[in-house]
Coordinates of C-alpha atoms in Angstrom, one line a residue:
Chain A
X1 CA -8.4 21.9 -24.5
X2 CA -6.0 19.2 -23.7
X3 CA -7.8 18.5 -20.2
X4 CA -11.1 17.4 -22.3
X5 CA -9.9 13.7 -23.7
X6 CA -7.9 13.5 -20.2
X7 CA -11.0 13.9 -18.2
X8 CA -12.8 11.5 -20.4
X9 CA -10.4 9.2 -20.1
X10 CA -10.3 8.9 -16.5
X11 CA -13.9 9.2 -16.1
X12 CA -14.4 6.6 -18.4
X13 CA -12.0 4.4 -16.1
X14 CA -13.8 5.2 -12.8
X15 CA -17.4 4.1 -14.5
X16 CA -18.0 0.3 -13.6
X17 CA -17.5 -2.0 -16.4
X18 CA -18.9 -5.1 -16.6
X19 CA -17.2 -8.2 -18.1
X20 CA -20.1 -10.2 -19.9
X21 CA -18.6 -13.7 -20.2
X22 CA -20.2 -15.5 -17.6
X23 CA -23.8 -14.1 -17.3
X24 CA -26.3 -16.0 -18.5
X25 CA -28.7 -13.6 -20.1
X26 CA -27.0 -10.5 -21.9
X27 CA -28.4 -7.7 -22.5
X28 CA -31.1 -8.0 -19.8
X29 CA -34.7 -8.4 -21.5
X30 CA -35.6 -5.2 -18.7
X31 CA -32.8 -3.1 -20.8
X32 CA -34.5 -3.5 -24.9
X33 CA -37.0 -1.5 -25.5
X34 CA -40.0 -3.2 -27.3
X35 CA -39.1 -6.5 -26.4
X36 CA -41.4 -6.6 -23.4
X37 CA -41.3 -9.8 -20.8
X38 CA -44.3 -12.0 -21.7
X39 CA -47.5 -10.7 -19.7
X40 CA -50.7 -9.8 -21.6
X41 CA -51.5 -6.8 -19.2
X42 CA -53.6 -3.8 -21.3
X43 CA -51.9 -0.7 -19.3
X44 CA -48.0 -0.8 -19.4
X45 CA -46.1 -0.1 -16.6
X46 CA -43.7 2.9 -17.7
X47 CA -40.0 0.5 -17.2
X48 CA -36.6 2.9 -16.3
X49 CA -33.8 0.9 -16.6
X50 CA -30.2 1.9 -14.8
X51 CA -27.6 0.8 -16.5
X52 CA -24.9 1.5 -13.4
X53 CA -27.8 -0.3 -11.0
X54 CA -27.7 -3.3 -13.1
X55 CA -24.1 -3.5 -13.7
X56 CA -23.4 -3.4 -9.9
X57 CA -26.3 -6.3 -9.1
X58 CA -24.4 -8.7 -11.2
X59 CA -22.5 -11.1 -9.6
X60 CA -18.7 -11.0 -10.5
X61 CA -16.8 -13.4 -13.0
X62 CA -15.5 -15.9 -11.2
X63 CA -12.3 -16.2 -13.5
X64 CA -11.6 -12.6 -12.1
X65 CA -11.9 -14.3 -8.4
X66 CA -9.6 -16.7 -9.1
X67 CA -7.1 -14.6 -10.6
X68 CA -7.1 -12.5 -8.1
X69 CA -6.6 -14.9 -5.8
X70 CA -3.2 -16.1 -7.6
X71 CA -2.4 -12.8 -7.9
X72 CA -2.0 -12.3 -4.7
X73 CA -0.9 -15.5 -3.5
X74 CA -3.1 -16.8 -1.9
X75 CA -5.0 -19.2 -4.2
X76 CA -3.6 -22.5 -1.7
X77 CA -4.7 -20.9 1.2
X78 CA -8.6 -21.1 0.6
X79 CA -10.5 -24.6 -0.6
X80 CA -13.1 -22.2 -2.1
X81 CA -11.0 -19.2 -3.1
X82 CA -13.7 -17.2 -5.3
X83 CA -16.9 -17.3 -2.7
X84 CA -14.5 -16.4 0.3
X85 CA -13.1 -13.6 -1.5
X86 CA -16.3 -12.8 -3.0
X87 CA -17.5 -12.1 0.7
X88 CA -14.2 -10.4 1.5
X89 CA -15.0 -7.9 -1.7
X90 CA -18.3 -7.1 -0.5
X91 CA -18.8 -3.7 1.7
X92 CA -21.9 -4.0 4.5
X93 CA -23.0 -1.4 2.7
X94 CA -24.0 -3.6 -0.3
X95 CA -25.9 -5.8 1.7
X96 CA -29.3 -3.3 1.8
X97 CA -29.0 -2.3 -1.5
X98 CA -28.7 -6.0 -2.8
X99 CA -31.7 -6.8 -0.9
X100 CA -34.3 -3.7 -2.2
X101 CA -33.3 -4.7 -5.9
X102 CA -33.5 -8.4 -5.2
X103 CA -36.0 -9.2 -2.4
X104 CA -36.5 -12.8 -3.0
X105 CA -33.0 -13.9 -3.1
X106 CA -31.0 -14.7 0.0
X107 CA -28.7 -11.7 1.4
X108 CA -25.1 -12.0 0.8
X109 CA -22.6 -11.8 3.7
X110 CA -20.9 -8.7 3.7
X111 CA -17.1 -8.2 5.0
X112 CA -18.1 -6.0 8.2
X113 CA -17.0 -8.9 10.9
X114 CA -14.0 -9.5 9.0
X115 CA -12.8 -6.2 8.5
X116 CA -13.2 -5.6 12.2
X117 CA -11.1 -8.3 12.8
X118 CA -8.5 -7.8 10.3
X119 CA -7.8 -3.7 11.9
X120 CA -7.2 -5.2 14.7
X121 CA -4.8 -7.9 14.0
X122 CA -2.9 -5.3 11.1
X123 CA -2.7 -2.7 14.1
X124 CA -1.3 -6.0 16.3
X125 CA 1.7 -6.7 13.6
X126 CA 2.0 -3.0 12.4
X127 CA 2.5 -1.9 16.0
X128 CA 4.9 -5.1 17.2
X129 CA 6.8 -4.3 14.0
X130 CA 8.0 -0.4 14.7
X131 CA 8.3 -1.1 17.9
X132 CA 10.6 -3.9 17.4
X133 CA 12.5 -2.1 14.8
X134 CA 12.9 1.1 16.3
X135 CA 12.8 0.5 20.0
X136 CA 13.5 4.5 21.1
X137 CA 10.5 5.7 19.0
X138 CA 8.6 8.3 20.7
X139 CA 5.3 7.4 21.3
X140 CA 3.4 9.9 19.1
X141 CA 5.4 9.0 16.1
X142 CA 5.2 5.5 16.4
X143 CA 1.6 5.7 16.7
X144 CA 1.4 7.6 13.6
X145 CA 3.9 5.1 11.9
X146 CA 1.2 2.3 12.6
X147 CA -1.1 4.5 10.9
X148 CA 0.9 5.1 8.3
X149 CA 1.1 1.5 7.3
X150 CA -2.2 0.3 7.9
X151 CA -4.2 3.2 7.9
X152 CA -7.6 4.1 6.0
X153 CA -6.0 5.6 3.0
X154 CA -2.9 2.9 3.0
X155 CA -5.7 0.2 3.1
X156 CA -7.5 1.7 0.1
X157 CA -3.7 2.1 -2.1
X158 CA -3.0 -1.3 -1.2
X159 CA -6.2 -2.8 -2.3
X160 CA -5.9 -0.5 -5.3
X161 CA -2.3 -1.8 -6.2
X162 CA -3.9 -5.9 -5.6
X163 CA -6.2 -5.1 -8.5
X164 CA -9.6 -5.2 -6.5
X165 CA -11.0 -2.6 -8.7
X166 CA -14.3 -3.9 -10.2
X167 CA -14.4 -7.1 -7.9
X168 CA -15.5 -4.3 -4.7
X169 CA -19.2 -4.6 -4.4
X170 CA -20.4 -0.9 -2.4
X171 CA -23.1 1.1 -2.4
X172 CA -21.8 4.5 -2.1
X173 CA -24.3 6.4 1.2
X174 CA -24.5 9.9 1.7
X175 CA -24.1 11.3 5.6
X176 CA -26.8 10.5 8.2
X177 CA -26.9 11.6 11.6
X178 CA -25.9 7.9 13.1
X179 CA -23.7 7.3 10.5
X180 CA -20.9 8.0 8.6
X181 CA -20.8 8.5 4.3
X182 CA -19.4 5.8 2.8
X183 CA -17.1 6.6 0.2
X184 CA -15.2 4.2 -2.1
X185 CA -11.4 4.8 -0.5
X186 CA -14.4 3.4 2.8
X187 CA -15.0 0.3 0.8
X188 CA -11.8 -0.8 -0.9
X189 CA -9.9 -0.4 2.5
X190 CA -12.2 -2.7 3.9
X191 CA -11.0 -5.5 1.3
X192 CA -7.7 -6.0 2.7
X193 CA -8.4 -5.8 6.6
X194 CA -11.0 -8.7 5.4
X195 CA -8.4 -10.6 4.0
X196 CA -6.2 -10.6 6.8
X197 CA -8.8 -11.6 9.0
X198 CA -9.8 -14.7 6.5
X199 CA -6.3 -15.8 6.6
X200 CA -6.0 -15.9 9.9
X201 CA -9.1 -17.9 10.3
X202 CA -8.2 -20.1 7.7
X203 CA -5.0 -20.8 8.5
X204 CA -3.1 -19.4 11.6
X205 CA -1.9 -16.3 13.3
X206 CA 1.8 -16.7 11.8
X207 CA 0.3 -17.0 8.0
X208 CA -1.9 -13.3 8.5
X209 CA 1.3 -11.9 10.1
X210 CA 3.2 -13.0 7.2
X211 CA 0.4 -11.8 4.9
X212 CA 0.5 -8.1 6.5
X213 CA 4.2 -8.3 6.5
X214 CA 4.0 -8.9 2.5
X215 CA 1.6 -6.0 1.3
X216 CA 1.4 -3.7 4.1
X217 CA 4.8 -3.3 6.3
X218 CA 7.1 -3.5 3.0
X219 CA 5.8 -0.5 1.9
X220 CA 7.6 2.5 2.3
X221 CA 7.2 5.3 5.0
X222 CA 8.5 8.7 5.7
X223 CA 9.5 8.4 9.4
X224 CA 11.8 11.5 9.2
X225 CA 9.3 13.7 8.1
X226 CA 6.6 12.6 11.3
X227 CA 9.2 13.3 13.9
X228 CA 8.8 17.1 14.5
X229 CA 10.4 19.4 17.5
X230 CA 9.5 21.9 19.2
X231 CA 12.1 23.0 20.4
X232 CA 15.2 20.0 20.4
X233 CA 18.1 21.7 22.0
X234 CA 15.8 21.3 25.7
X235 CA 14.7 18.1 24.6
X236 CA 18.2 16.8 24.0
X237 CA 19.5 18.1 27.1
X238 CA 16.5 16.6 29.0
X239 CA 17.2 13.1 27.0
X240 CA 21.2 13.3 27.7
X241 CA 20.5 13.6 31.3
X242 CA 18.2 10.5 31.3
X243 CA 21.0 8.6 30.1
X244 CA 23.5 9.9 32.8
X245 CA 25.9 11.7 30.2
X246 CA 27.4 15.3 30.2
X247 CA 25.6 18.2 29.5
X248 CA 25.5 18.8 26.0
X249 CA 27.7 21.5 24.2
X250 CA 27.8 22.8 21.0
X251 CA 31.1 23.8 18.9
X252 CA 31.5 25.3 16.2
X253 CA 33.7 23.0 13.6
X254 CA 33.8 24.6 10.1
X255 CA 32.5 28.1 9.1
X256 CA 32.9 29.9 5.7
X257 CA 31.8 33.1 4.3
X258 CA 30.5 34.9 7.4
X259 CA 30.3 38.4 6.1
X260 CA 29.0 37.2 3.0
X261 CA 25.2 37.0 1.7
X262 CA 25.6 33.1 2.2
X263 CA 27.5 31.9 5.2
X264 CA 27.9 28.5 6.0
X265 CA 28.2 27.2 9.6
X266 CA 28.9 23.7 10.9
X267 CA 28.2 23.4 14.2
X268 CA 28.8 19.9 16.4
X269 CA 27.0 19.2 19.6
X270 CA 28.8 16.7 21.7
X271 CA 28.7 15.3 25.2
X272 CA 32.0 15.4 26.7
X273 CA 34.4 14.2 24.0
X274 CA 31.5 11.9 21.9
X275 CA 30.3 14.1 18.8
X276 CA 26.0 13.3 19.1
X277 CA 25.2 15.5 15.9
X278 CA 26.2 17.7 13.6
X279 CA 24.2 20.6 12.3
X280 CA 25.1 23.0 9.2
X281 CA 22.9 26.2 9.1
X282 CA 23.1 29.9 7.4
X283 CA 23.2 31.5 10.9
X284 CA 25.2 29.7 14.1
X285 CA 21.7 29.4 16.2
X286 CA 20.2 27.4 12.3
X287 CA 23.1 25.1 12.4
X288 CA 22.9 24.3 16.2
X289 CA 19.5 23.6 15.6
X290 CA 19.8 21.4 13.4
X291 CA 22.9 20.0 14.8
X292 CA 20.5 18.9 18.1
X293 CA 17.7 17.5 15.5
X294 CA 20.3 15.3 14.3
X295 CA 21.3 13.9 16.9
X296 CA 17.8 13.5 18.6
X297 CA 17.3 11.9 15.5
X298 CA 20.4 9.5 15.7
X299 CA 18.6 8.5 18.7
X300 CA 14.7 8.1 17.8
X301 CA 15.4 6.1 14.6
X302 CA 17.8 3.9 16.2
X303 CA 17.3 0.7 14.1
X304 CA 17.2 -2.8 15.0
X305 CA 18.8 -5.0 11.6
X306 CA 15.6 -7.2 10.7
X307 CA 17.3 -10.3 11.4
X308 CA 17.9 -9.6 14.8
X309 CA 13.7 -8.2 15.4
X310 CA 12.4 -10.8 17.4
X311 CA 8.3 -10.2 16.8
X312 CA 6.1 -11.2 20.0
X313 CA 3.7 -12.6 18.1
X314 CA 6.0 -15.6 17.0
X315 CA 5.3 -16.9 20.6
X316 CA 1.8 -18.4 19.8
X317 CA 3.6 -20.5 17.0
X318 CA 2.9 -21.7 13.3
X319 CA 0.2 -24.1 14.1
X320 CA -2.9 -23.8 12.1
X321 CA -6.4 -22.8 14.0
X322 CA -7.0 -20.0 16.2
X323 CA -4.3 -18.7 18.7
X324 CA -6.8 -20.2 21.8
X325 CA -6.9 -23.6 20.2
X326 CA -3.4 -24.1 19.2
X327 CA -0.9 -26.0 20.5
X328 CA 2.6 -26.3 19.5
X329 CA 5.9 -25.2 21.0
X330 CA 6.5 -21.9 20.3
X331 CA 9.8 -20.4 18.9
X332 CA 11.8 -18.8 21.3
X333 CA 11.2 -15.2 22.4
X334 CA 13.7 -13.1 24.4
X335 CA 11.8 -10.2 25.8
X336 CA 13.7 -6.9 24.6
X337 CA 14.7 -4.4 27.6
X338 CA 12.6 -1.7 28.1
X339 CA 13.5 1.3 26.8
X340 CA 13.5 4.9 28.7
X341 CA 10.9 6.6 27.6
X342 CA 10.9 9.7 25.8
X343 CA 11.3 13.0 28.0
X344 CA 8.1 15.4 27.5
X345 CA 9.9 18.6 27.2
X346 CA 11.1 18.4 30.8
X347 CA 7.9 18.7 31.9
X348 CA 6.9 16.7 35.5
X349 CA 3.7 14.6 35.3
X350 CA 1.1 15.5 38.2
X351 CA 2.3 14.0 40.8
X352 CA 5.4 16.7 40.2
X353 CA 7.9 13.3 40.2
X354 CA 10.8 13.5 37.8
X355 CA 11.8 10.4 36.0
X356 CA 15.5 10.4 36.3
X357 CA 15.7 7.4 33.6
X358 CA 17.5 4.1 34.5
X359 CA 21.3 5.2 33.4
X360 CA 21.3 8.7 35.1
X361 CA 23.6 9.2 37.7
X362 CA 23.2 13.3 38.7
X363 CA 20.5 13.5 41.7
X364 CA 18.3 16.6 41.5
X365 CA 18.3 19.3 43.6
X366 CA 15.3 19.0 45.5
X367 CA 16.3 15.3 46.3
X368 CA 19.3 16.0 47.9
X369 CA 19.4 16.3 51.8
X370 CA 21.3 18.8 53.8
Chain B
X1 CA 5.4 22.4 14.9
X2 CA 2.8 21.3 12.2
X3 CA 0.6 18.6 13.7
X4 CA 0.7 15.3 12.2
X5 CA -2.4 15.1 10.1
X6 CA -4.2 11.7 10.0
X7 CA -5.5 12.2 6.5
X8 CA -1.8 12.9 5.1
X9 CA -0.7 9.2 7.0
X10 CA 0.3 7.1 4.2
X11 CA 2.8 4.5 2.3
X12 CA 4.1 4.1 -0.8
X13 CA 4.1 1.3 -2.6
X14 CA 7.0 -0.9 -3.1
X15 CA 6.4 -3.8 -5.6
X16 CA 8.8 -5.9 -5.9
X17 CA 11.0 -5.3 -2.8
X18 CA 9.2 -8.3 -0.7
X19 CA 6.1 -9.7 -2.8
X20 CA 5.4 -8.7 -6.0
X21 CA 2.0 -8.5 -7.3
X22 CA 1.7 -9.4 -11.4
X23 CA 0.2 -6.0 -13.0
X24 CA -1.5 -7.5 -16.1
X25 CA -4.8 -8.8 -15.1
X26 CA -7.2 -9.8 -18.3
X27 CA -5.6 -10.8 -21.7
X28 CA -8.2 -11.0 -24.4
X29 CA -7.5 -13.4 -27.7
X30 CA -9.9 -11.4 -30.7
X31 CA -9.2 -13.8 -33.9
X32 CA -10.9 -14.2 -37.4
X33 CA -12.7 -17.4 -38.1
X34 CA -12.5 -17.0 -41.7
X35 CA -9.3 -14.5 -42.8
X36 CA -6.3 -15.9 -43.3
X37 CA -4.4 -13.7 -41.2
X38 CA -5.3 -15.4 -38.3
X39 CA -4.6 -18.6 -38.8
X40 CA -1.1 -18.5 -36.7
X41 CA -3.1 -17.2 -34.4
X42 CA -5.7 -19.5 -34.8
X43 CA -3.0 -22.4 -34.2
X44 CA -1.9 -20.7 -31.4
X45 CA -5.0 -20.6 -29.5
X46 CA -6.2 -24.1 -30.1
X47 CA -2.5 -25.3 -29.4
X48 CA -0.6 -23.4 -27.0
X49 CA -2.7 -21.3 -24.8
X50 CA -4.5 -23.6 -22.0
X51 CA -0.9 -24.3 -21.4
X52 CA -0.3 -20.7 -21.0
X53 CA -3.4 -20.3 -18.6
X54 CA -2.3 -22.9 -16.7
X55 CA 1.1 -21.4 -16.3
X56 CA 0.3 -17.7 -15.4
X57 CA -3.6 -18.3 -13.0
X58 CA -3.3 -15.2 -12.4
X59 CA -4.2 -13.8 -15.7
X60 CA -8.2 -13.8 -16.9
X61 CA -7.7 -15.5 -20.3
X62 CA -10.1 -14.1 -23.1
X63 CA -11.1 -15.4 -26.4
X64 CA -13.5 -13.9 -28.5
X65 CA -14.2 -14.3 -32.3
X66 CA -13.9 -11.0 -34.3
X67 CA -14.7 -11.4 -37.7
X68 CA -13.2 -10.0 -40.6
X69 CA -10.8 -8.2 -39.0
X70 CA -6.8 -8.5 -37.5
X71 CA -6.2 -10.7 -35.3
X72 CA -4.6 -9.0 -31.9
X73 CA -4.2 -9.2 -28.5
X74 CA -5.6 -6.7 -25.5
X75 CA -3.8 -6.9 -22.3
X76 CA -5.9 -5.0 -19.6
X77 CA -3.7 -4.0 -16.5
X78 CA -4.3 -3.0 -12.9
X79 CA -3.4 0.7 -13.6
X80 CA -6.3 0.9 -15.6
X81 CA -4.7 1.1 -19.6
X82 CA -5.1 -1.6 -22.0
X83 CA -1.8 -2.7 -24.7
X84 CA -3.1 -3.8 -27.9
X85 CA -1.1 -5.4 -30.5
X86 CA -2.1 -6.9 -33.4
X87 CA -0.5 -10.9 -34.5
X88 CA -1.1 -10.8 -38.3
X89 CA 2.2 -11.5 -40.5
X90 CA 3.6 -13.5 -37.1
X91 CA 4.5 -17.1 -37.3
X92 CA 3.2 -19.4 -33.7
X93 CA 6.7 -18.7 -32.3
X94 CA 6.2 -15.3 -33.3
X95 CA 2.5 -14.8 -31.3
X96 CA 4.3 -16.8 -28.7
X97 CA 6.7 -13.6 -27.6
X98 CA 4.1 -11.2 -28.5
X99 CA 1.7 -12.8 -25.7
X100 CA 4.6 -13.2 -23.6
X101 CA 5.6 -9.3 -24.2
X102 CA 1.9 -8.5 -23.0
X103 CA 1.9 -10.6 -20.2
X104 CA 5.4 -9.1 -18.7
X105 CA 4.8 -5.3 -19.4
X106 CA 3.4 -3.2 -16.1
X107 CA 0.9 -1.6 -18.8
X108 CA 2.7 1.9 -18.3
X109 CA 3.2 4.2 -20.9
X110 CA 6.7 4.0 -23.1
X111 CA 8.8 6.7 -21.5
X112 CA 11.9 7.2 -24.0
X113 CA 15.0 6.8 -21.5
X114 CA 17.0 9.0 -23.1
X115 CA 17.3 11.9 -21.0
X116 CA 16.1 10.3 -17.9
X117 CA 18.4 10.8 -14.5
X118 CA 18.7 8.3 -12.2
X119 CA 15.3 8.8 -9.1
X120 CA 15.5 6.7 -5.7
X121 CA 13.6 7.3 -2.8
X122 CA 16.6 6.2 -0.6
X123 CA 19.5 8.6 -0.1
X124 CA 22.9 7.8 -1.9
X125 CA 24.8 5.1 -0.6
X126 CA 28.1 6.9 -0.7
X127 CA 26.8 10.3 0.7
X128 CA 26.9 13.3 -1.1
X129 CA 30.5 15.1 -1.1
X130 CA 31.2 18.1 1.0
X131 CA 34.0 20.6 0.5
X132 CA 33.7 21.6 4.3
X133 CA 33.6 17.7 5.4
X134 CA 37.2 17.4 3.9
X135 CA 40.7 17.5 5.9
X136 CA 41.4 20.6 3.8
X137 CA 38.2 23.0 3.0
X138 CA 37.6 22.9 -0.6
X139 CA 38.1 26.2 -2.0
X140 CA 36.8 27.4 -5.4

């Protein structure tokens, strides 16, 4: 029965408290029973009063505002730091509820616009980013890399680990035919993409790069575990002939216990005399295997050292205002070579051309002329 | 080959490593007007602590009268769990490292370190020894 306080425990968490401080009126006259708002009326209208409804209609403290702001650093960047994060807190899907409950007050703006913007800016410095770090990516996995760090559910941890918690105003919606739930990993991942976007409106394109540099692209990722073959002794022959070397060949360089219940097998795959990778396995076929992963590996997570990443972004400059209205001399930028790109299993595109990559020397067969 | 599933795309968090984000969010002052107990604590808030607000903006700074009870402090942190610790039988420079031990822990749970082993999320820097990676095989 040890799950029982657990459970309560973290239910008790997830229900919305309220901090009382700065409202006005507390408890709500609606909310105590017998003390009835002054109106003479004979019949009484039956009241029902929701505690969770009311709780999420009240505006937040703003001493929470502004120490979230601060916590996050960016109380200097704002001259009103509580109403535009206020905004930035609040989900579109707010905005209808807010306005049933309390028709005669003006609607609040909602983060929608913002968020928008702020996707597409994060995908902007996520993508530059891996791409500038690990120039011989494939694309698939550098796709999913960008996802990785500002995806949905990263968006919703991050805005978790700022402390947005009970500052998220959302009205959770069920499914309709034009339109998606929305659930509260939805709302809080909205928060941050919103906050990119405000800083890059309130200050400059350089300050939001720096601020999605800071929270989302020095978390960690698995990069290892998204790269995934098929089948990488093909794909490393295909890739060593891109790059004009020997055909690959694998050797067998330590071995022990191969009669036994557990052999051991090290197996090297090299290219001429150049050792590419080196594979240990339980069977000689496992350890070349492996032995062609790592060194496809070797290749794929090739890493640029982050002081030498050059980000093409820092061509627009550290002038405040929008990147259209900004003008300043921007830093120098040395386009990096283009990189082969990555064989597709040796398979030819439609047109039936073969991409012989920049470095090859070998012609193919069907190019040579008698 | 398992496809990449979008749902499973995720990163862990690293606080610390380039920004690091304070953990304690709300500390709440609950004093006695009356009690003696308090009256360190009492000194303490009319004295020292819009000093310490101004110092650390990032905290929500409570006070709130309890009456005849023991004075204490609650520390409410971003992983949802609360500190308590109560400031009777403390002199002012006393309260002062009890706020300051509130205001510094992440608001995790004591783990005793006695039997803990050393967990990184990076491989070791040194490698891990082989006995078939040496000029002689290692035998047992």
């Amino acid at each position: 029965m040890s799950h029982v306080p657990k459970r309560l425990a973290s239910t008790a968490t997830k229900v919305a408290t309220l901090s009382t401080s700065h409202l006005k009126v507390f408890p709500p006259p609606e909310a105590v029973v017998g003390r009835a708002p002054s109106s003479s009326q004979t019949e009484r209208t039956p009241s029902f009063f929701s505690a969770e409804t009311w709780a999420t209609l009240q505006p937040p403290n703003p001493a929470s505002l502004s120490a979230f702001a601060h916590r996050i650093g960016l109380a200097k960047t704002f001259s009103n730091p509580a109403e535009v994060i206020q905004q930035a807190c609040t989900h579109p899907s707010f905005v209808p509820f807010h306005a049933k409950h309390n028709p005669d007050q003006p609607a609040v703006t909602a983060n929608g616009n913002l968020t928008t913007l702020g996707n597409s800016l994060l995908g902007l410095f996520a993508t530059e980013h891996v791409n500038s770090t690990y120039p011989h990516l494939p694309t698939r996995v550098m796709k999913a890399a960008v996802s990785a760090y500002v995806g949905a559910s990263s968006c919703a941890s991050i805005a978790k680990d700022m402390g947005v918690g009970h500052l998220l105003r959302w009205n959770r919606t069920p499914n309709t035919p034009t339109r998606p739930a929305v659930l509260h990993a939805d709302a809080m991942s909205s928060v941050p993409r919103a906050l990119t976007a405000l800083i890059y409106q309130h200050q400059s394109l350089a300050a939001a790069r720096t601020f999605a540099h800071k929270f989302f692209l020095s978390r960690e990722i698995n990069l290892r575990n998204m790269i995934k073959f098929r089948d990488p002794k093909l794909a490393l022959q295909e890739t060593v002939a891109k790059f004009g070397r020997e055909r690959p060949v694998s050797r067998l360089l330590r071995e022990t216990g191969r009669l036994s219940n557990s052999p051991i097998f090290v197996v090297g795959i090299y290219t001429g005399g150049d050792q590419l990778g080196e594979g240990f396995g339980s069977s000689l076929r496992m350890a070349e295997y492996r032995a062609a992963e790592d060194a496809l590996l070797r290749l794929y997570l090739t890493r640029q050292p982050s002081h030498l990443v050059q980000l093409p972004t820092s061509t627009f400059g550290d002038a405040r205002g929008d990147i259209f209205s900004a003008t300043t001399s921007p830093s120098p930028y040395t386009p990096v070579e283009m990189q082969d790109t990555e064989i597709l299993y040796g398979s030819a595109d439609k047109s039936g051309t073969r991409n012989p990559g920049a470095r090859s020397t070998g012609t193919l067969p069907e190019d040579e002329v008698d | 080959m398992r496809p990449l599933l979008r749902a499973h795309l995720t990163s862990r968090p690293a606080n610390g490593h380039v920004s690091f984000i304070p953990q304690i969010r709300k500390l709440v002052f609950e004093y006695c007007d009356k009690w003696p107990s308090s009256a360190n604590t009492r000194t303490y808030i009319k004295k020292h602590l819009e000093d310490l607000a101004r110092t650390n903006p990032h905290v929500e700074i409570v006070v709130r009268q309890r009456n005849f009870k023991e004075p204490i402090i609650r520390g409410f942190y971003l992983n949802n769990r609360e500190k308590v610790v109560p400031l009777n039988g403390f002199e002012v420079t006393g309260v002062q490292q009890k706020v300051q031990l509130v205001l510094d822990s992440s608001g995790a749970k004591i783990k005793p370190l006695k039997r803990r082993t050393v967990e990184s999320t990076t491989e070791a820097a040194r490698g891990i020894w082989s006995g078939l990676h040496v000029q002689e095989t290692f035998k047992i």
